[in-house]
PDB file of C-alpha atoms in Angstrom:
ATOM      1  CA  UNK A 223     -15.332   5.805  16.235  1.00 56.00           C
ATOM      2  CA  UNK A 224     -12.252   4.289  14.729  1.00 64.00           C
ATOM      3  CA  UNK A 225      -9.143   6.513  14.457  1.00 80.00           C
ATOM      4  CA  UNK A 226      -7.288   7.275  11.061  1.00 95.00           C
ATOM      5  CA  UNK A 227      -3.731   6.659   9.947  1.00 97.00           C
ATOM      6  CA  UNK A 228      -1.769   6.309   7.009  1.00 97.00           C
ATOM      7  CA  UNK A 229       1.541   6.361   4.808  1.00 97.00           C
ATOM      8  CA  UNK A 230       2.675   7.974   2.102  1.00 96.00           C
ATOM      9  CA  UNK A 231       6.078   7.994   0.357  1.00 95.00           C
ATOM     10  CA  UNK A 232       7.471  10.856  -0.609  1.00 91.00           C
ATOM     11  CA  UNK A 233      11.220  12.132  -1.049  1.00 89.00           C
ATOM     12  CA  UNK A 234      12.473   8.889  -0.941  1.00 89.00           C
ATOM     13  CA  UNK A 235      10.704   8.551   2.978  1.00 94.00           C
ATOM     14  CA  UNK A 236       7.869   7.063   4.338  1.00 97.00           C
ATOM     15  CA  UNK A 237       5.608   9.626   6.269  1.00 97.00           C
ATOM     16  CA  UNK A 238       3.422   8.287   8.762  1.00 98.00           C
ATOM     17  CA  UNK A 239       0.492  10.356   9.996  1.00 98.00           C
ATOM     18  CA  UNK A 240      -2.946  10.364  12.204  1.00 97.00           C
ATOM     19  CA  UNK A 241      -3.452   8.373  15.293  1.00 97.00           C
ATOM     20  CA  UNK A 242      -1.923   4.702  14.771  1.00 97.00           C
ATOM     21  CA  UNK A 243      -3.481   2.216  16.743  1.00 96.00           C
ATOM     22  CA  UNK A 244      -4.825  -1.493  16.750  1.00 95.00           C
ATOM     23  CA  UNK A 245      -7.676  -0.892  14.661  1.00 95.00           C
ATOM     24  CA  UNK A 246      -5.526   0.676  11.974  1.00 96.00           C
ATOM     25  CA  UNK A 247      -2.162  -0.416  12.417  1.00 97.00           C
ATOM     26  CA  UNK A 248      -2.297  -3.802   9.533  1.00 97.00           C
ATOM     27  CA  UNK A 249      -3.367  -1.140   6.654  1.00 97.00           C
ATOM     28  CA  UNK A 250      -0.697   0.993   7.520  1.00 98.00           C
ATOM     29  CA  UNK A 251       1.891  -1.792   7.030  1.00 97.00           C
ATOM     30  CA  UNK A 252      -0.057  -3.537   3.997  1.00 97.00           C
ATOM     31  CA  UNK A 253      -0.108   0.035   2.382  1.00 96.00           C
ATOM     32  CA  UNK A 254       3.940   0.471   3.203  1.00 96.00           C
ATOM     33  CA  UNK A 255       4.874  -2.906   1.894  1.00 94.00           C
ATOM     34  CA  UNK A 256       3.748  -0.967  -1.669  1.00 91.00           C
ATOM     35  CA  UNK A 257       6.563   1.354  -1.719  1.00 90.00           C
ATOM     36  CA  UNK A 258       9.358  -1.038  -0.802  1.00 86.00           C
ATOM     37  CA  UNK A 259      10.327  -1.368  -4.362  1.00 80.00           C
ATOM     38  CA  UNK A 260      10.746   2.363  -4.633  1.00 82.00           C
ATOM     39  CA  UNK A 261      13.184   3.061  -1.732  1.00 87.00           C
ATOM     40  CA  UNK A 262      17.037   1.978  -1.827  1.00 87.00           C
ATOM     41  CA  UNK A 263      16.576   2.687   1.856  1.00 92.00           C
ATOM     42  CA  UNK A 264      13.699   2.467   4.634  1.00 95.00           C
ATOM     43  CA  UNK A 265      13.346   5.943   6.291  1.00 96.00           C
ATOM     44  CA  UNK A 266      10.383   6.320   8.391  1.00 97.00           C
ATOM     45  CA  UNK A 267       9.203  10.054   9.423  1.00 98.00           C
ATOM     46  CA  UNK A 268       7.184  10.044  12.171  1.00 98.00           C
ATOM     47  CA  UNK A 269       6.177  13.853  12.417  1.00 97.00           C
ATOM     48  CA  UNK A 270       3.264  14.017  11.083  1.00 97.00           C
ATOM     49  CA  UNK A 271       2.152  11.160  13.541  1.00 98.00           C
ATOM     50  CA  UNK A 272      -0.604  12.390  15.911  1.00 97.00           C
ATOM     51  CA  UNK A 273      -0.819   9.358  18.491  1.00 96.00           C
ATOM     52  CA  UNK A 274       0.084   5.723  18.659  1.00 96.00           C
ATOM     53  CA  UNK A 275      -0.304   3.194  20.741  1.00 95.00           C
ATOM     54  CA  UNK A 276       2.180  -0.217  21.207  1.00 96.00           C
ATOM     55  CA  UNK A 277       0.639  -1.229  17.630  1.00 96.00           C
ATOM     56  CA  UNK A 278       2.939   1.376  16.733  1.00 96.00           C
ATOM     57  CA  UNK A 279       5.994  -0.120  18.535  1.00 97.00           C
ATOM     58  CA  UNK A 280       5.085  -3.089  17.340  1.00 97.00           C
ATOM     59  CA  UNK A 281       5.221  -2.347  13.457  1.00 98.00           C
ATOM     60  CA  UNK A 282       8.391  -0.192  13.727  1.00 97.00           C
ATOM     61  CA  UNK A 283       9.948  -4.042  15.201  1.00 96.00           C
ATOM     62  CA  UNK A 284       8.198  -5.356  11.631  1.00 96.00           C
ATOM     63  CA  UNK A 285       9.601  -2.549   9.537  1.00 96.00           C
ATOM     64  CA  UNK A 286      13.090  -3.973  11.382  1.00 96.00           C
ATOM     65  CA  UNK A 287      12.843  -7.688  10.874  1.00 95.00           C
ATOM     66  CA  UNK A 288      12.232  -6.236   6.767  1.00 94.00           C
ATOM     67  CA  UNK A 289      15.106  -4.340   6.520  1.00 94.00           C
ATOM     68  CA  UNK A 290      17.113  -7.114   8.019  1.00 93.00           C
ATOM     69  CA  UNK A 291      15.919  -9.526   5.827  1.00 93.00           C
ATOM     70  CA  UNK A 292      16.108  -7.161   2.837  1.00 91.00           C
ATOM     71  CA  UNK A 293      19.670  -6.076   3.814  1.00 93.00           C
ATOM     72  CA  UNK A 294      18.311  -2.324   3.195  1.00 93.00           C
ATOM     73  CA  UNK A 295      19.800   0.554   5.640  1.00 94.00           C
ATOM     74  CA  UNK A 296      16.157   1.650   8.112  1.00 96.00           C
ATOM     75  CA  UNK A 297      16.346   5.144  10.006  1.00 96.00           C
ATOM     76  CA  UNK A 298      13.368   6.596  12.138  1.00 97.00           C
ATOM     77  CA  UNK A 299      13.032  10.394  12.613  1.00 97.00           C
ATOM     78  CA  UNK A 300      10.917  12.332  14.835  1.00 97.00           C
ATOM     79  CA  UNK A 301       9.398   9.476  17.168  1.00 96.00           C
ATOM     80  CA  UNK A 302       7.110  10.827  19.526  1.00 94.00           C
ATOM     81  CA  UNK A 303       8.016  11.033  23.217  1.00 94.00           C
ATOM     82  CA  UNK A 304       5.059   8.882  24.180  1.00 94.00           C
ATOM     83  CA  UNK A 305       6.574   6.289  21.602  1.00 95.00           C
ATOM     84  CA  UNK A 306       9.959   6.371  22.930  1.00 95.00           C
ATOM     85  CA  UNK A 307       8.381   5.808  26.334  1.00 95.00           C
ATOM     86  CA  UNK A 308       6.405   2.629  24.703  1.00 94.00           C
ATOM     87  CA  UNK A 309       9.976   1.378  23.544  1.00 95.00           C
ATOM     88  CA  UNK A 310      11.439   2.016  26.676  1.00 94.00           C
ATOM     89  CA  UNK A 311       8.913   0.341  28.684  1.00 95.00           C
ATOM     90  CA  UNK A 312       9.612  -2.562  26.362  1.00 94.00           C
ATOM     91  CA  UNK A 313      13.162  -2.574  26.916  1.00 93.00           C
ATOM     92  CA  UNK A 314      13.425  -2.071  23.039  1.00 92.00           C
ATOM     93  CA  UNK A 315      14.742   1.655  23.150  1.00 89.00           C
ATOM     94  CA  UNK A 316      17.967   0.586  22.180  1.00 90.00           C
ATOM     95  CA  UNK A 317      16.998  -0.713  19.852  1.00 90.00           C
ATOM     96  CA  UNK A 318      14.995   1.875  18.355  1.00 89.00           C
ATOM     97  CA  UNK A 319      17.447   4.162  19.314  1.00 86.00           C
ATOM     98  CA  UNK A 320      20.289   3.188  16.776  1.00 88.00           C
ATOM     99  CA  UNK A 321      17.610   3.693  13.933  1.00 88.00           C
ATOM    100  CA  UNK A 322      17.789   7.696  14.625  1.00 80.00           C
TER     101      UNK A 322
END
């Protein structure tokens, strides 16, 4: 049974929720890429978020290379511990760190 995720954008943020994972992960960033021309800035809330996996890790470093590129200001709020753990692991906490 696959697991669910998705993204909405509301309040000028993106709200992740579900279980993000491999199987899933692609739609989730197709479906943000949608709302890019709404938002003067990329903020990602990540409360509603039940589980992820490194796919998750992994897109947050996508969302990054956007906003770079796009020259647009990115925040994350309310990562999971297991996600910071996943960042950490990867030596990308740091990173992730100065987008809170």
């Amino acid at each position: 049974m696959s697991k669910k995720a998705d993204i909405t954008f509301a309040q000028g943020k993106f709200i992740l929720m579900g279980e993000l994972d491999m199987s899933n992960v692609m739609s989730v960033y197709q479906k943000s890429m949608g709302y890019l021309s709404q938002c003067e800035e990329m903020s990602f809330d990540f409360s509603q978020l039940k589980s992820s996996d490194s796919s998750g890790l992994a897109l947050m470093i996508e969302w990054l290379k956007l906003a770079k590129l796009k020259q647009k200001k990115i925040t994350f709020t309310n990562l999971s511990a297991e996600l910071l753990s996943i960042a950490r692991a990867a030596r990308l906490d740091k990173i992730i760190n100065s987008c809170q």
